[in-house]
Short mmCIF file of C-alpha atoms and ligand atoms in Angstrom, two decimals:
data_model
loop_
_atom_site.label_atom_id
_atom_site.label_comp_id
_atom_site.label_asym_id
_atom_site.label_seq_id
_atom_site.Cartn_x
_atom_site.Cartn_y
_atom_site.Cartn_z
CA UNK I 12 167.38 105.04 173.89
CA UNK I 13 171.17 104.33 173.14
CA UNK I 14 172.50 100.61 172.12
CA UNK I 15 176.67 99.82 172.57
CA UNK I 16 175.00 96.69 170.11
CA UNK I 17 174.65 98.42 166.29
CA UNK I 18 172.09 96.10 165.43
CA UNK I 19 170.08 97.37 168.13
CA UNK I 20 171.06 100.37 167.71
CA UNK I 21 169.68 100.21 163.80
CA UNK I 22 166.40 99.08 165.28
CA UNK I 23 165.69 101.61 167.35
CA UNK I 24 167.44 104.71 165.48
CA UNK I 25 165.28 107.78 166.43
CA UNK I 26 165.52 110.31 164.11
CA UNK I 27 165.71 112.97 166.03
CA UNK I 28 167.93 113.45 169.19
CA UNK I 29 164.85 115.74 170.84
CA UNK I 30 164.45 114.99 174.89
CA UNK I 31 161.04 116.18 176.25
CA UNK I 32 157.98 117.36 174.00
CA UNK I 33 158.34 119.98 171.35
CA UNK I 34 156.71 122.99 171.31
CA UNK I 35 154.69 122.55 168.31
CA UNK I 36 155.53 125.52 165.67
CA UNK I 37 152.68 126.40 163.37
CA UNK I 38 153.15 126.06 159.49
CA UNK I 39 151.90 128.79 157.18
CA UNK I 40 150.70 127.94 154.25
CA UNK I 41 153.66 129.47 152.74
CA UNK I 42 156.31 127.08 154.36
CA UNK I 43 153.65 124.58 153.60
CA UNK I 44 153.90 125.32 149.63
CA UNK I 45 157.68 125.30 150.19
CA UNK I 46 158.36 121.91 151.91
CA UNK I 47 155.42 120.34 149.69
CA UNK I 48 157.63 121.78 146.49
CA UNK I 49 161.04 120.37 148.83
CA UNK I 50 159.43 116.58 149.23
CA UNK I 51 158.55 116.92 145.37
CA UNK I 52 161.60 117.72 144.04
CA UNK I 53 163.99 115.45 146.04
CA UNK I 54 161.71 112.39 146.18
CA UNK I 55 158.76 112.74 143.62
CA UNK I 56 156.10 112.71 146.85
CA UNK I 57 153.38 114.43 145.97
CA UNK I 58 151.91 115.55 149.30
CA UNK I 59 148.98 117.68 147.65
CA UNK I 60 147.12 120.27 149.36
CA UNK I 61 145.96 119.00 152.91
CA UNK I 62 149.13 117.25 154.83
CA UNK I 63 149.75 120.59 156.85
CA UNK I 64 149.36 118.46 159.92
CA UNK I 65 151.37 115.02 158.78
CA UNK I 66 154.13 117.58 158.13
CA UNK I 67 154.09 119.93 161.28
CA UNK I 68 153.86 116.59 163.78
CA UNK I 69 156.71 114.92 161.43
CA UNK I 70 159.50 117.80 161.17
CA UNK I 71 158.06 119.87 164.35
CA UNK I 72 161.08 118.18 166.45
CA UNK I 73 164.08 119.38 163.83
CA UNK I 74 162.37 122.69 164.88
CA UNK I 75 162.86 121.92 168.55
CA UNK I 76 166.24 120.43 167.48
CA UNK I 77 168.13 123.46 166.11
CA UNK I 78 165.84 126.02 168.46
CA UNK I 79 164.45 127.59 165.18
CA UNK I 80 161.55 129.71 165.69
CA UNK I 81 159.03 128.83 162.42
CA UNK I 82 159.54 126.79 159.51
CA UNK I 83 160.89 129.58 157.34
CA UNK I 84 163.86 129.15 159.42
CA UNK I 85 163.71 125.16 159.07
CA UNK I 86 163.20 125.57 155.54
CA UNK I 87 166.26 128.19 154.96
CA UNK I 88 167.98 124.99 156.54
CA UNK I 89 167.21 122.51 154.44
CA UNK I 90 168.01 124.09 151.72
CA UNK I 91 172.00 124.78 153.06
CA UNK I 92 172.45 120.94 154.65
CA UNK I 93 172.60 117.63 152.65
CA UNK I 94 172.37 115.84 156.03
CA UNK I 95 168.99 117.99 157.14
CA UNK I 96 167.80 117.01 153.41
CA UNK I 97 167.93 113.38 154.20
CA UNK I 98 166.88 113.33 157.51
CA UNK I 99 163.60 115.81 156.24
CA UNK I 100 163.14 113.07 153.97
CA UNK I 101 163.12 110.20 156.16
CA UNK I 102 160.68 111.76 158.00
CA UNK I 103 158.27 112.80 155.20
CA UNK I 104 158.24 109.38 153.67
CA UNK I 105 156.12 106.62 154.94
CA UNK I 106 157.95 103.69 155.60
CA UNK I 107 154.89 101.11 156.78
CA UNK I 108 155.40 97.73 155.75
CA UNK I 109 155.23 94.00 157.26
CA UNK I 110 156.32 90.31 156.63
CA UNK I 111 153.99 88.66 153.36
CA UNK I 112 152.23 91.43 153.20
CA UNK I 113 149.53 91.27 149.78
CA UNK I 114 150.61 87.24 149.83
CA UNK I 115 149.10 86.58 146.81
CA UNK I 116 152.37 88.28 145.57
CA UNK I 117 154.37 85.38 147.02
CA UNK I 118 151.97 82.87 145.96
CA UNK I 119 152.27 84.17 142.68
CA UNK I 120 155.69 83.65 142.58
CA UNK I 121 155.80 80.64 143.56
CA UNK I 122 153.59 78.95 141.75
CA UNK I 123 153.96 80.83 138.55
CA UNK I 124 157.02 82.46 138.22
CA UNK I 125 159.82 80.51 139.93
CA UNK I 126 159.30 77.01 138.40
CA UNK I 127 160.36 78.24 134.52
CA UNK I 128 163.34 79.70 135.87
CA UNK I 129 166.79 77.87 134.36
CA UNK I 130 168.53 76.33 136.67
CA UNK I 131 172.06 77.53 135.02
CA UNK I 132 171.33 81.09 135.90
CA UNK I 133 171.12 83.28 139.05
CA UNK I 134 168.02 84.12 139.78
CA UNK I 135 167.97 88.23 140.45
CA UNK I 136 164.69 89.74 141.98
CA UNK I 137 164.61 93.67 143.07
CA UNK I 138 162.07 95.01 145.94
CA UNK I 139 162.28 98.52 144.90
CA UNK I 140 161.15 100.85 148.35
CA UNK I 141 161.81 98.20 150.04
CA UNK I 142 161.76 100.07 153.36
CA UNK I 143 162.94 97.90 156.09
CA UNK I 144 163.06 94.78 154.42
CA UNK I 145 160.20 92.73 155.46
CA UNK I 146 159.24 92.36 151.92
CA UNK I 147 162.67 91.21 150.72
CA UNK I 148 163.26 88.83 153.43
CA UNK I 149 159.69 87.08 153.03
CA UNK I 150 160.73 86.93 149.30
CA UNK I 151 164.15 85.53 150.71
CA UNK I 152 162.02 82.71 152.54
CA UNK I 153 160.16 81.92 149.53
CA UNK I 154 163.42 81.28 147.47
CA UNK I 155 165.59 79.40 149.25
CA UNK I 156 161.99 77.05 150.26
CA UNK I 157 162.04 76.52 146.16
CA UNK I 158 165.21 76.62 145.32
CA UNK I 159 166.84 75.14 147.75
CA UNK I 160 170.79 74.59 146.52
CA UNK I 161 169.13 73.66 143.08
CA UNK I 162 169.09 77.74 141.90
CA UNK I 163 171.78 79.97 142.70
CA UNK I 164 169.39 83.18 143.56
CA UNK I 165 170.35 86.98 144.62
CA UNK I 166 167.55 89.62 146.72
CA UNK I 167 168.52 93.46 146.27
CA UNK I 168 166.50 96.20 148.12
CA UNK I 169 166.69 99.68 148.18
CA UNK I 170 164.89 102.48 149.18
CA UNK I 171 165.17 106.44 149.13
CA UNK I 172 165.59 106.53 153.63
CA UNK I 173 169.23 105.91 154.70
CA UNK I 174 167.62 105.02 158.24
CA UNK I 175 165.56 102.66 156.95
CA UNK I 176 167.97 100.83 154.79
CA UNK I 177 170.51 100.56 157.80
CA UNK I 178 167.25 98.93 159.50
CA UNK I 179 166.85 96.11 155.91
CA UNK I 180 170.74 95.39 156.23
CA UNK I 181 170.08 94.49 159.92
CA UNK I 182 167.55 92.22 159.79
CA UNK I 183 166.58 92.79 163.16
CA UNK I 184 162.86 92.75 163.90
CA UNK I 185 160.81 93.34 166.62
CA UNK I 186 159.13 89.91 167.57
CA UNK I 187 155.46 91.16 167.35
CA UNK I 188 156.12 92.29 164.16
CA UNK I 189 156.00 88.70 162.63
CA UNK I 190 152.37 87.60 162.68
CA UNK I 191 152.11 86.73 158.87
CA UNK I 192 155.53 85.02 158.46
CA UNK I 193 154.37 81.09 157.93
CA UNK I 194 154.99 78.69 160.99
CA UNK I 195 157.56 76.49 158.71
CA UNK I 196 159.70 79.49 157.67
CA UNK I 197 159.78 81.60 161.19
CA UNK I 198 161.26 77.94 162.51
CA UNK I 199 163.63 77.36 159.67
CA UNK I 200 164.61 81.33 158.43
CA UNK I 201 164.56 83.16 161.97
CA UNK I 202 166.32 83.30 165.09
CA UNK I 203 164.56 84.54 168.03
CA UNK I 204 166.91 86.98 170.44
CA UNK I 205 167.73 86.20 173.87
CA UNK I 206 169.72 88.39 176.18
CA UNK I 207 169.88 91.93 174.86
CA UNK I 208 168.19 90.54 171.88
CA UNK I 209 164.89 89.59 174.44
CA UNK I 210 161.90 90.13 172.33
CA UNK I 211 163.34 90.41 168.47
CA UNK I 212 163.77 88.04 165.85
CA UNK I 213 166.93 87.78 163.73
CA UNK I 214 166.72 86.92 159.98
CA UNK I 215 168.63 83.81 159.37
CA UNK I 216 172.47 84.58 158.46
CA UNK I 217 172.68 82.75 154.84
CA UNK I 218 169.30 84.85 153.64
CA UNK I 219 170.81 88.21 154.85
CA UNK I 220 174.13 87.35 153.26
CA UNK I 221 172.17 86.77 150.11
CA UNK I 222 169.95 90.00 150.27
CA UNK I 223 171.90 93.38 149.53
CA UNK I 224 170.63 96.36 150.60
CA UNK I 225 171.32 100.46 148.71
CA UNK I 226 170.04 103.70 148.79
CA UNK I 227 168.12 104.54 146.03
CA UNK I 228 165.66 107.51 144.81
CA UNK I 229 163.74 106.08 142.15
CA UNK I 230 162.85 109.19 140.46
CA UNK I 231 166.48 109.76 139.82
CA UNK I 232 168.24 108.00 136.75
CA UNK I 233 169.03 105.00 138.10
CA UNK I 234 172.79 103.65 139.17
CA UNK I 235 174.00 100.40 136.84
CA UNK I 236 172.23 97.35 139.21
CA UNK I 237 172.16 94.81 136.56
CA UNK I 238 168.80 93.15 135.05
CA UNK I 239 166.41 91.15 137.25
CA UNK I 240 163.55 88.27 137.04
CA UNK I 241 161.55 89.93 138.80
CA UNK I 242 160.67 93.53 140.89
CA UNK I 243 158.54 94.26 143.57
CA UNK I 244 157.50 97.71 143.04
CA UNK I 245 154.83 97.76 146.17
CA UNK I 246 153.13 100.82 147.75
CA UNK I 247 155.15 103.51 146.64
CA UNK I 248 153.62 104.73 143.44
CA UNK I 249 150.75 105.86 145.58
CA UNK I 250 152.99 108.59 146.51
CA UNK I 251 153.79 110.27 143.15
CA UNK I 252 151.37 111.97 140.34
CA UNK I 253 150.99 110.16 137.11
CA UNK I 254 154.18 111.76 135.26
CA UNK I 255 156.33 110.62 137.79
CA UNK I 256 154.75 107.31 138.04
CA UNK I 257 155.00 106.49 134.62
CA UNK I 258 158.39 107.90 133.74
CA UNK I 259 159.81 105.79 137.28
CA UNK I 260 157.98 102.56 136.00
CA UNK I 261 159.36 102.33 132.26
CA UNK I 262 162.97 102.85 134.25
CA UNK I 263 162.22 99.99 136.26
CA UNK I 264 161.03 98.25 133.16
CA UNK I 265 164.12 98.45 131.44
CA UNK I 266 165.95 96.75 134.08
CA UNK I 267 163.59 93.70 133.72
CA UNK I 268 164.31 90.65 131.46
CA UNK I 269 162.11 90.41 128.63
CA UNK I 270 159.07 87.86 129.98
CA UNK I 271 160.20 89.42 133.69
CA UNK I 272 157.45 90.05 136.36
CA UNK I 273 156.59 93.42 138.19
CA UNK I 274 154.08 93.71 140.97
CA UNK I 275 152.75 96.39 142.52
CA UNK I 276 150.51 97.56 145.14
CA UNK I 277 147.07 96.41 145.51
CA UNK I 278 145.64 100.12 145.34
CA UNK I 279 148.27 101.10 142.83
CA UNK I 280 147.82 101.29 139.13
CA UNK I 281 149.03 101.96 135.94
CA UNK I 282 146.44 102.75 133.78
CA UNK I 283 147.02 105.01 130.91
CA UNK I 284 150.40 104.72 130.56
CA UNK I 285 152.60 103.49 127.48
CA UNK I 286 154.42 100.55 128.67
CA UNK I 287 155.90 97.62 127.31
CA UNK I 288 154.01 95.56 130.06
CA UNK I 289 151.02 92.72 129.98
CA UNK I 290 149.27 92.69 132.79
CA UNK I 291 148.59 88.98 133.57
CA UNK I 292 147.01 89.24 136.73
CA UNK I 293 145.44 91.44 139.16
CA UNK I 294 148.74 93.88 140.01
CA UNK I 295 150.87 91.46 137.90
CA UNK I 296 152.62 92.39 134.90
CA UNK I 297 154.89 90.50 132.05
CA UNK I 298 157.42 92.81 130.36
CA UNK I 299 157.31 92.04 126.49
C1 LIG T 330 154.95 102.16 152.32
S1 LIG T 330 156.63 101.73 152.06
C2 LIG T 330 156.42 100.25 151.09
C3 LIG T 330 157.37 99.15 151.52
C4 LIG T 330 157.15 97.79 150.83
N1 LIG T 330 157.42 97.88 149.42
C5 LIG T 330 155.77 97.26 151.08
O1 LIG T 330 154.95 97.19 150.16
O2 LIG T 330 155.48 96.93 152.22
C6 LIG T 330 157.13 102.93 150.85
C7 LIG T 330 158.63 103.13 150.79
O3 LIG T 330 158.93 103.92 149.64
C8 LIG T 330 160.06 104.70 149.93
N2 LIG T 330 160.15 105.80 148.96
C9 LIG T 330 159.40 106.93 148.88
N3 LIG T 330 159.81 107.70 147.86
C10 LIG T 330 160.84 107.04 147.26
C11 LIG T 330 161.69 107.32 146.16
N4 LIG T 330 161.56 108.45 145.45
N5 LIG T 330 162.66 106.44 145.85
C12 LIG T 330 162.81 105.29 146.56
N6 LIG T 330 162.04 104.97 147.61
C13 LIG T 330 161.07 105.83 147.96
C14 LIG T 330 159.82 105.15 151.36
O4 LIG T 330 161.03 105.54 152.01
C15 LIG T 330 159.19 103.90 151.97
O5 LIG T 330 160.13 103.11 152.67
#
């Protein structure tokens, strides 16, 4: 589907321009090893041994795309086009997220993190991956509901997909997508489309104004973004082994204010590793 409407159009970007089925191409083990070693060394996703068939169904249609007859081929590609590089990683990466999702996060914050925050200074908070930016506008909600014009505050997201960041700086959802956000906020933070917007829900201007979005690989040394209250490291350390994991979280760390918060994932953890981090509750942690 095409949209003259960008925002639309940032909804609904396919990533790939196939029409009709592809002819599903079958991935040695070989060009298995190789895009596994490709997904590791660009993003720090560890696949492992048994995603033969997550990656076939995912990059099967850049096959189908350039009319390349195996993987090999696809793989000779990737490795001559920056643009074939991002769009391979796009697809490898999982991008599932929703409004308040793990709310205790937000409850959290709310109750325990944003009331000892000076009033005399802007309040920073990162969602690192933030994929589409569910997660930073729910945060969005929960700040401006506390804060009100009391606390001058500041959301920036970024994740590793260019497609889904051009998604986040929309702020265009679909309307089913919405369940969780709170009856109170959808009325006062959300704007439901009519006409060609039928059926999504527009994040309200003032929070998207305040919420930046950037693409970021957080494996890489990271670009000068300032220091932050808070980050929101959710659902994305699942991906890497424990090197990466630990070398990407002190990083983060050191762009936290001492007595600054980090959460993570619910089935994420970060045992064994040498950080200067209390946890204070149950995927919560204080920097020192
Ligand atoms: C499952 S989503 C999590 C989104 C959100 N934080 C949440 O909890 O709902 C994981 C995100 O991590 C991003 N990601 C994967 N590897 C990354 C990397 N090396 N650097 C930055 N983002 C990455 C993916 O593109 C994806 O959008």
């Amino acid at each position: 589907m095409t949209h003259a409407n960008p925002l639309l159009a940032a909804i609904n970007m396919e990533v790939s321009p196939t029409t009709g089925p592809a002819n599903t191409q079958s991935l040695s083990s070989n060009a298995y090893q190789s895009i596994r070693q490709f997904i590791y060394q660009e993003a720090g996703i560890d696949l492992g041994d048994s995603k033969q068939m997550l990656v076939t169904s995912r990059l099967n249609k850049r096959l189908k795309h350039y009319q390349l007859e195996d993987f090999e081929q696809y793989f000779k590609l990737l490795s001559q086009s920056d643009a074939e590089r991002q769009m391979a990683i796009d697809l490898l990466s999982t991008n599932e997220t929703y409004f308040f999702r793990e709310p205790g996060h937000f409850e959290h914050l709310r109750t325990e993190v944003l009331k000892s925050h000076p009033k005399d200074r802007v309040f920073r908070l990162w969602s690192a991956a933030s994929s589409s930016g569910e997660e930073a506008y729910s945060i969005a909600m929960v700040l401006d509901d506390f804060f009100g014009r009391r606390v001058n505050w500041e959301i920036f997201g970024s994740d590793i997909s260019s497609r889904i960041i051009a998604k986040a700086k929309a702020g265009l959802y679909q309307a089913h997508r919405i369940d969780a956000i709170p009856k109170d906020y959808l009325s006062r933070y959300c704007r439901k489309g009519t006409g060609q917007y039928q059926g999504f829900l527009l994040v309200d201007k003032m929070l998207r104004e305040k919420s930046r979005f950037s693409e970021i690989n957080l494996t890489r040394a990271l670009p000068d973004v300032g220091m932050f209250e808070v980050i929101f490291l959710r659902n994305v350390l699942i991906y890497f082994d424990h090197s990466t994991k630990e070398k990407l979280v002190r990083n983060l760390v050191s762009k936290l204010r001492p007595g600054g918060i980090l959460y993570i994932g619910h089935s994420e953890s970060l045992k064994n590793m040498d950080l200067s981090l209390d946890l204070i509750a149950p995927t919560t942690y204080r920097k020192i």
